């Protein structure tokens, strides 16, 4: 990728505002649930998870999971492989999967099924962005930051070839830079 900063799609201010709104909603929805476990999907969700979890006003614990998807180029093929499972026992607990981006939906669908096999009390999903037009499978995003078009985005945890994860905003990578 060239050294030019990616064009801003969603600003830092917009992200912070929306994350605070989602945190308020989650705090309300889980106010009576005793065991909320936030499961961050590595690597892309690490900043969203850090900000979101710190804005909650209810008790929560943190777990991480890692997957890789096989596909050509930047589009996932639908074949998702578990690279790292949760370490703690999530049986009987309320699981909230925290994902960076939902594109075709294959990854999230796989994760919901996989985590359900641990027999949690419930499984819900939070995603910072979703490419609504790219959906190939039906999957519910219970808490969503933003819907975007079909473009490759970076920043706020998201990368392109491991670059630009720590940008405070979400930017677009031009097709010529991919
Ligand atoms: P899905 O299985 O929904 O097609 O793909 C989800 C995964 O694809 C995300 O967790 C992310 O790793 C990757 N992905 C899809 N679109 C983008 C994008 O625009 N930018 C980045 N950085 N990753 C993406």
PDB file of C-alpha atoms and ligand atoms in Angstrom:
ATOM      1  CA  UNK A   1       0.000   0.000   0.000  1.00  0.00           C
ATOM      2  CA  UNK A   2       1.205   3.531  -0.693  1.00  0.00           C
ATOM      3  CA  UNK A   3       1.971   5.908   2.181  1.00  0.00           C
ATOM      4  CA  UNK A   4      -1.104   8.076   1.600  1.00  0.00           C
ATOM      5  CA  UNK A   5      -3.575   8.083   4.510  1.00  0.00           C
ATOM      6  CA  UNK A   6      -6.786   6.243   3.574  1.00  0.00           C
ATOM      7  CA  UNK A   7      -9.802   8.428   2.818  1.00  0.00           C
ATOM      8  CA  UNK A   8     -12.101   8.846   5.843  1.00  0.00           C
ATOM      9  CA  UNK A   9     -15.365   6.917   5.609  1.00  0.00           C
ATOM     10  CA  UNK A  10     -16.416   7.009   9.276  1.00  0.00           C
ATOM     11  CA  UNK A  11     -14.744   9.584  11.502  1.00  0.00           C
ATOM     12  CA  UNK A  12     -13.293   9.025  14.959  1.00  0.00           C
ATOM     13  CA  UNK A  13     -16.079  11.160  16.467  1.00  0.00           C
ATOM     14  CA  UNK A  14     -18.801   9.164  14.702  1.00  0.00           C
ATOM     15  CA  UNK A  15     -17.276   5.897  15.918  1.00  0.00           C
ATOM     16  CA  UNK A  16     -16.935   7.059  19.528  1.00  0.00           C
ATOM     17  CA  UNK A  17     -20.525   8.315  19.597  1.00  0.00           C
ATOM     18  CA  UNK A  18     -21.920   5.104  18.132  1.00  0.00           C
ATOM     19  CA  UNK A  19     -19.833   2.857  20.393  1.00  0.00           C
ATOM     20  CA  UNK A  20     -21.165   4.780  23.431  1.00  0.00           C
ATOM     21  CA  UNK A  21     -24.744   4.295  22.179  1.00  0.00           C
ATOM     22  CA  UNK A  22     -24.234   0.567  21.657  1.00  0.00           C
ATOM     23  CA  UNK A  23     -22.624   0.257  25.105  1.00  0.00           C
ATOM     24  CA  UNK A  24     -25.640   1.928  26.688  1.00  0.00           C
ATOM     25  CA  UNK A  25     -27.996  -0.448  24.883  1.00  0.00           C
ATOM     26  CA  UNK A  26     -25.985  -3.520  25.878  1.00  0.00           C
ATOM     27  CA  UNK A  27     -25.780  -2.341  29.504  1.00  0.00           C
ATOM     28  CA  UNK A  28     -29.560  -2.010  29.548  1.00  0.00           C
ATOM     29  CA  UNK A  29     -30.261  -5.318  27.797  1.00  0.00           C
ATOM     30  CA  UNK A  30     -27.915  -7.310  30.052  1.00  0.00           C
ATOM     31  CA  UNK A  31     -28.651  -5.462  33.295  1.00  0.00           C
ATOM     32  CA  UNK A  32     -30.251  -8.566  34.770  1.00  0.00           C
ATOM     33  CA  UNK A  33     -27.905 -11.126  33.229  1.00  0.00           C
ATOM     34  CA  UNK A  34     -25.281 -12.187  35.724  1.00  0.00           C
ATOM     35  CA  UNK A  35     -22.594 -13.612  33.525  1.00  0.00           C
ATOM     36  CA  UNK A  36     -21.854 -11.599  30.405  1.00  0.00           C
ATOM     37  CA  UNK A  37     -18.816 -12.804  28.477  1.00  0.00           C
ATOM     38  CA  UNK A  38     -17.626 -10.637  25.593  1.00  0.00           C
ATOM     39  CA  UNK A  39     -15.839 -12.778  23.024  1.00  0.00           C
ATOM     40  CA  UNK A  40     -13.593 -10.714  20.758  1.00  0.00           C
ATOM     41  CA  UNK A  41     -12.699 -12.121  17.357  1.00  0.00           C
ATOM     42  CA  UNK A  42      -8.985 -11.605  16.713  1.00  0.00           C
ATOM     43  CA  UNK A  43      -7.375  -9.643  15.414  1.00  0.00           C
ATOM     44  CA  UNK A  44      -9.739  -7.067  13.939  1.00  0.00           C
ATOM     45  CA  UNK A  45     -12.054  -6.557  16.915  1.00  0.00           C
ATOM     46  CA  UNK A  46      -9.421  -5.655  19.493  1.00  0.00           C
ATOM     47  CA  UNK A  47      -9.970  -1.893  19.482  1.00  0.00           C
ATOM     48  CA  UNK A  48     -13.770  -2.082  19.208  1.00  0.00           C
ATOM     49  CA  UNK A  49     -13.826  -4.606  22.065  1.00  0.00           C
ATOM     50  CA  UNK A  50     -11.526  -2.445  24.214  1.00  0.00           C
ATOM     51  CA  UNK A  51     -13.639   0.685  23.754  1.00  0.00           C
ATOM     52  CA  UNK A  52     -17.019  -1.046  23.967  1.00  0.00           C
ATOM     53  CA  UNK A  53     -16.195  -3.100  27.056  1.00  0.00           C
ATOM     54  CA  UNK A  54     -14.852  -0.067  28.919  1.00  0.00           C
ATOM     55  CA  UNK A  55     -18.051   1.869  28.276  1.00  0.00           C
ATOM     56  CA  UNK A  56     -20.368  -0.778  29.756  1.00  0.00           C
ATOM     57  CA  UNK A  57     -21.902  -0.091  33.148  1.00  0.00           C
ATOM     58  CA  UNK A  58     -22.446  -3.785  33.962  1.00  0.00           C
ATOM     59  CA  UNK A  59     -20.061  -6.598  35.023  1.00  0.00           C
ATOM     60  CA  UNK A  60     -18.442  -8.489  32.128  1.00  0.00           C
ATOM     61  CA  UNK A  61     -15.535 -10.748  31.407  1.00  0.00           C
ATOM     62  CA  UNK A  62     -13.428 -10.911  28.244  1.00  0.00           C
ATOM     63  CA  UNK A  63     -12.450 -13.867  26.071  1.00  0.00           C
ATOM     64  CA  UNK A  64     -10.814 -14.046  22.666  1.00  0.00           C
ATOM     65  CA  UNK A  65     -11.254 -16.369  19.740  1.00  0.00           C
ATOM     66  CA  UNK A  66      -9.374 -16.516  16.450  1.00  0.00           C
ATOM     67  CA  UNK A  67     -10.472 -17.826  13.072  1.00  0.00           C
ATOM     68  CA  UNK A  68      -9.071 -17.838   9.603  1.00  0.00           C
ATOM     69  CA  UNK A  69     -11.047 -18.073   6.420  1.00  0.00           C
ATOM     70  CA  UNK A  70      -9.899 -19.557   3.189  1.00  0.00           C
ATOM     71  CA  UNK A  71     -10.665 -17.634   0.069  1.00  0.00           C
ATOM     72  CA  UNK A  72      -9.194 -15.975  -2.935  1.00  0.00           C
ATOM     73  CA  UNK A  73      -8.050 -12.399  -2.480  1.00  0.00           C
ATOM     74  CA  UNK A  74     -10.027 -10.346  -0.033  1.00  0.00           C
ATOM     75  CA  UNK A  75     -13.309 -12.277  -0.203  1.00  0.00           C
ATOM     76  CA  UNK A  76     -13.901 -15.156   2.176  1.00  0.00           C
ATOM     77  CA  UNK A  77     -14.905 -18.436   0.588  1.00  0.00           C
ATOM     78  CA  UNK A  78     -17.180 -19.516   3.384  1.00  0.00           C
ATOM     79  CA  UNK A  79     -14.765 -22.122   4.725  1.00  0.00           C
ATOM     80  CA  UNK A  80     -13.910 -20.887   8.204  1.00  0.00           C
ATOM     81  CA  UNK A  81     -11.339 -22.582  10.442  1.00  0.00           C
ATOM     82  CA  UNK A  82     -10.969 -22.176  14.205  1.00  0.00           C
ATOM     83  CA  UNK A  83      -7.425 -21.102  15.095  1.00  0.00           C
ATOM     84  CA  UNK A  84      -7.922 -20.389  18.800  1.00  0.00           C
ATOM     85  CA  UNK A  85     -10.906 -21.272  21.003  1.00  0.00           C
ATOM     86  CA  UNK A  86     -12.041 -19.442  24.152  1.00  0.00           C
ATOM     87  CA  UNK A  87      -9.967 -20.365  27.206  1.00  0.00           C
ATOM     88  CA  UNK A  88     -12.519 -19.916  29.970  1.00  0.00           C
ATOM     89  CA  UNK A  89     -15.645 -21.966  30.616  1.00  0.00           C
ATOM     90  CA  UNK A  90     -18.608 -20.224  28.975  1.00  0.00           C
ATOM     91  CA  UNK A  91     -21.220 -22.885  29.774  1.00  0.00           C
ATOM     92  CA  UNK A  92     -24.361 -21.267  31.193  1.00  0.00           C
ATOM     93  CA  UNK A  93     -23.064 -17.760  30.511  1.00  0.00           C
ATOM     94  CA  UNK A  94     -24.388 -15.013  28.238  1.00  0.00           C
ATOM     95  CA  UNK A  95     -22.034 -14.724  25.281  1.00  0.00           C
ATOM     96  CA  UNK A  96     -21.701 -11.573  23.188  1.00  0.00           C
ATOM     97  CA  UNK A  97     -19.541 -12.101  20.098  1.00  0.00           C
ATOM     98  CA  UNK A  98     -17.691  -8.881  19.216  1.00  0.00           C
ATOM     99  CA  UNK A  99     -16.722  -8.810  15.529  1.00  0.00           C
ATOM    100  CA  UNK A 100     -15.038  -6.109  13.493  1.00  0.00           C
ATOM    101  CA  UNK A 101     -16.910  -6.485  10.228  1.00  0.00           C
ATOM    102  CA  UNK A 102     -19.591  -8.705   8.735  1.00  0.00           C
ATOM    103  CA  UNK A 103     -19.116  -9.198   5.001  1.00  0.00           C
ATOM    104  CA  UNK A 104     -20.601 -12.411   3.554  1.00  0.00           C
ATOM    105  CA  UNK A 105     -21.682 -13.471   7.068  1.00  0.00           C
ATOM    106  CA  UNK A 106     -19.947 -16.875   6.912  1.00  0.00           C
ATOM    107  CA  UNK A 107     -17.535 -16.095   9.765  1.00  0.00           C
ATOM    108  CA  UNK A 108     -20.210 -14.909  12.168  1.00  0.00           C
ATOM    109  CA  UNK A 109     -22.504 -17.790  11.312  1.00  0.00           C
ATOM    110  CA  UNK A 110     -19.702 -20.260  11.970  1.00  0.00           C
ATOM    111  CA  UNK A 111     -18.819 -18.557  15.269  1.00  0.00           C
ATOM    112  CA  UNK A 112     -22.391 -18.604  16.547  1.00  0.00           C
ATOM    113  CA  UNK A 113     -22.654 -22.352  15.877  1.00  0.00           C
ATOM    114  CA  UNK A 114     -19.229 -23.053  17.341  1.00  0.00           C
ATOM    115  CA  UNK A 115     -19.856 -21.077  20.532  1.00  0.00           C
ATOM    116  CA  UNK A 116     -23.299 -22.635  20.972  1.00  0.00           C
ATOM    117  CA  UNK A 117     -21.574 -26.009  21.229  1.00  0.00           C
ATOM    118  CA  UNK A 118     -20.090 -24.749  24.537  1.00  0.00           C
ATOM    119  CA  UNK A 119     -23.686 -24.634  25.882  1.00  0.00           C
ATOM    120  CA  UNK A 120     -23.880 -20.961  26.872  1.00  0.00           C
ATOM    121  CA  UNK A 121     -27.121 -19.456  28.256  1.00  0.00           C
ATOM    122  CA  UNK A 122     -27.391 -17.222  25.140  1.00  0.00           C
ATOM    123  CA  UNK A 123     -25.373 -16.007  22.164  1.00  0.00           C
ATOM    124  CA  UNK A 124     -25.718 -12.534  20.648  1.00  0.00           C
ATOM    125  CA  UNK A 125     -23.568 -10.580  18.228  1.00  0.00           C
ATOM    126  CA  UNK A 126     -22.106  -7.089  17.979  1.00  0.00           C
ATOM    127  CA  UNK A 127     -20.309  -5.809  14.883  1.00  0.00           C
ATOM    128  CA  UNK A 128     -18.787  -2.442  14.196  1.00  0.00           C
ATOM    129  CA  UNK A 129     -19.539  -2.489  10.460  1.00  0.00           C
ATOM    130  CA  UNK A 130     -21.554  -4.604   8.075  1.00  0.00           C
ATOM    131  CA  UNK A 131     -21.470  -4.780   4.297  1.00  0.00           C
ATOM    132  CA  UNK A 132     -25.199  -5.308   3.947  1.00  0.00           C
ATOM    133  CA  UNK A 133     -25.152  -5.858   0.168  1.00  0.00           C
ATOM    134  CA  UNK A 134     -22.494  -8.570   0.444  1.00  0.00           C
ATOM    135  CA  UNK A 135     -24.477 -10.965   2.650  1.00  0.00           C
ATOM    136  CA  UNK A 136     -24.443 -14.571   1.425  1.00  0.00           C
ATOM    137  CA  UNK A 137     -25.900 -16.178   4.521  1.00  0.00           C
ATOM    138  CA  UNK A 138     -28.525 -14.943   6.915  1.00  0.00           C
ATOM    139  CA  UNK A 139     -27.035 -13.973  10.234  1.00  0.00           C
ATOM    140  CA  UNK A 140     -28.348 -11.594  12.875  1.00  0.00           C
ATOM    141  CA  UNK A 141     -26.214  -8.719  14.062  1.00  0.00           C
ATOM    142  CA  UNK A 142     -27.874  -7.741  17.341  1.00  0.00           C
ATOM    143  CA  UNK A 143     -25.773  -4.611  17.853  1.00  0.00           C
ATOM    144  CA  UNK A 144     -24.458  -2.845  14.765  1.00  0.00           C
ATOM    145  CA  UNK A 145     -22.271   0.223  14.410  1.00  0.00           C
ATOM    146  CA  UNK A 146     -22.599   1.115  10.740  1.00  0.00           C
ATOM    147  CA  UNK A 147     -23.753  -0.297   7.414  1.00  0.00           C
ATOM    148  CA  UNK A 148     -21.304   0.374   4.567  1.00  0.00           C
ATOM    149  CA  UNK A 149     -21.017  -0.436   0.870  1.00  0.00           C
ATOM    150  CA  UNK A 150     -18.843  -3.074  -0.720  1.00  0.00           C
ATOM    151  CA  UNK A 151     -15.421  -1.494  -0.236  1.00  0.00           C
ATOM    152  CA  UNK A 152     -12.305  -2.580   1.633  1.00  0.00           C
ATOM    153  CA  UNK A 153     -12.013  -0.666   4.867  1.00  0.00           C
ATOM    154  CA  UNK A 154      -9.166  -0.244   7.351  1.00  0.00           C
ATOM    155  CA  UNK A 155      -8.621   1.361  10.732  1.00  0.00           C
ATOM    156  CA  UNK A 156     -10.095   0.977  14.231  1.00  0.00           C
ATOM    157  CA  UNK A 157      -8.720  -2.583  14.288  1.00  0.00           C
ATOM    158  CA  UNK A 158      -9.215  -3.417  10.611  1.00  0.00           C
ATOM    159  CA  UNK A 159      -6.195  -3.971   8.393  1.00  0.00           C
ATOM    160  CA  UNK A 160      -5.073  -4.323   4.841  1.00  0.00           C
ATOM    161  CA  UNK A 161      -2.051  -6.658   4.778  1.00  0.00           C
ATOM    162  CA  UNK A 162      -1.585  -5.920   8.515  1.00  0.00           C
ATOM    163  CA  UNK A 163      -1.325  -2.170   7.899  1.00  0.00           C
ATOM    164  CA  UNK A 164      -3.493   0.649   9.262  1.00  0.00           C
ATOM    165  CA  UNK A 165      -5.090  -1.243  12.161  1.00  0.00           C
ATOM    166  CA  UNK A 166      -4.422   1.593  14.601  1.00  0.00           C
ATOM    167  CA  UNK A 167      -5.977   4.432  12.609  1.00  0.00           C
ATOM    168  CA  UNK A 168      -8.564   6.117  14.874  1.00  0.00           C
ATOM    169  CA  UNK A 169     -11.086   6.299  12.009  1.00  0.00           C
ATOM    170  CA  UNK A 170     -12.399   3.889   9.378  1.00  0.00           C
ATOM    171  CA  UNK A 171     -10.954   4.596   5.967  1.00  0.00           C
ATOM    172  CA  UNK A 172     -11.317   3.206   2.474  1.00  0.00           C
ATOM    173  CA  UNK A 173      -8.495   1.455   0.638  1.00  0.00           C
ATOM    174  CA  UNK A 174      -8.650   2.423  -3.025  1.00  0.00           C
ATOM    175  CA  UNK A 175      -8.788  -0.500  -5.466  1.00  0.00           C
ATOM    176  CA  UNK A 176      -5.500   0.766  -6.980  1.00  0.00           C
ATOM    177  CA  UNK A 177      -3.796   0.357  -3.586  1.00  0.00           C
ATOM    178  CA  UNK A 178      -5.005  -3.221  -3.028  1.00  0.00           C
TER     179      UNK A 178
HETATM  180  P1  LIG B   1     -17.240 -12.806   6.183  1.00  0.00           P
HETATM  181  O1  LIG B   1     -17.053 -14.196   6.681  1.00  0.00           O
HETATM  182  O2  LIG B   1     -18.420 -12.110   6.823  1.00  0.00           O
HETATM  183  O3  LIG B   1     -17.286 -12.733   4.695  1.00  0.00           O
HETATM  184  O4  LIG B   1     -15.942 -12.019   6.511  1.00  0.00           O
HETATM  185  C1  LIG B   1     -15.652 -11.494   7.735  1.00  0.00           C
HETATM  186  C2  LIG B   1     -14.182 -11.253   7.850  1.00  0.00           C
HETATM  187  O5  LIG B   1     -13.609 -10.819   6.589  1.00  0.00           O
HETATM  188  C3  LIG B   1     -13.919 -10.131   8.813  1.00  0.00           C
HETATM  189  O6  LIG B   1     -13.803 -10.602  10.120  1.00  0.00           O
HETATM  190  C4  LIG B   1     -12.625  -9.550   8.284  1.00  0.00           C
HETATM  191  O7  LIG B   1     -11.543 -10.267   8.800  1.00  0.00           O
HETATM  192  C5  LIG B   1     -12.674  -9.795   6.790  1.00  0.00           C
HETATM  193  N1  LIG B   1     -13.117  -8.593   6.041  1.00  0.00           N
HETATM  194  C6  LIG B   1     -14.183  -8.507   5.222  1.00  0.00           C
HETATM  195  N2  LIG B   1     -14.280  -7.276   4.685  1.00  0.00           N
HETATM  196  C7  LIG B   1     -13.246  -6.564   5.176  1.00  0.00           C
HETATM  197  C8  LIG B   1     -12.799  -5.204   4.997  1.00  0.00           C
HETATM  198  O8  LIG B   1     -13.373  -4.373   4.277  1.00  0.00           O
HETATM  199  N3  LIG B   1     -11.680  -4.844   5.675  1.00  0.00           N
HETATM  200  C9  LIG B   1     -11.000  -5.697   6.493  1.00  0.00           C
HETATM  201  N4  LIG B   1      -9.922  -5.243   7.109  1.00  0.00           N
HETATM  202  N5  LIG B   1     -11.397  -6.977   6.690  1.00  0.00           N
HETATM  203  C10 LIG B   1     -12.508  -7.400   6.056  1.00  0.00           C
END
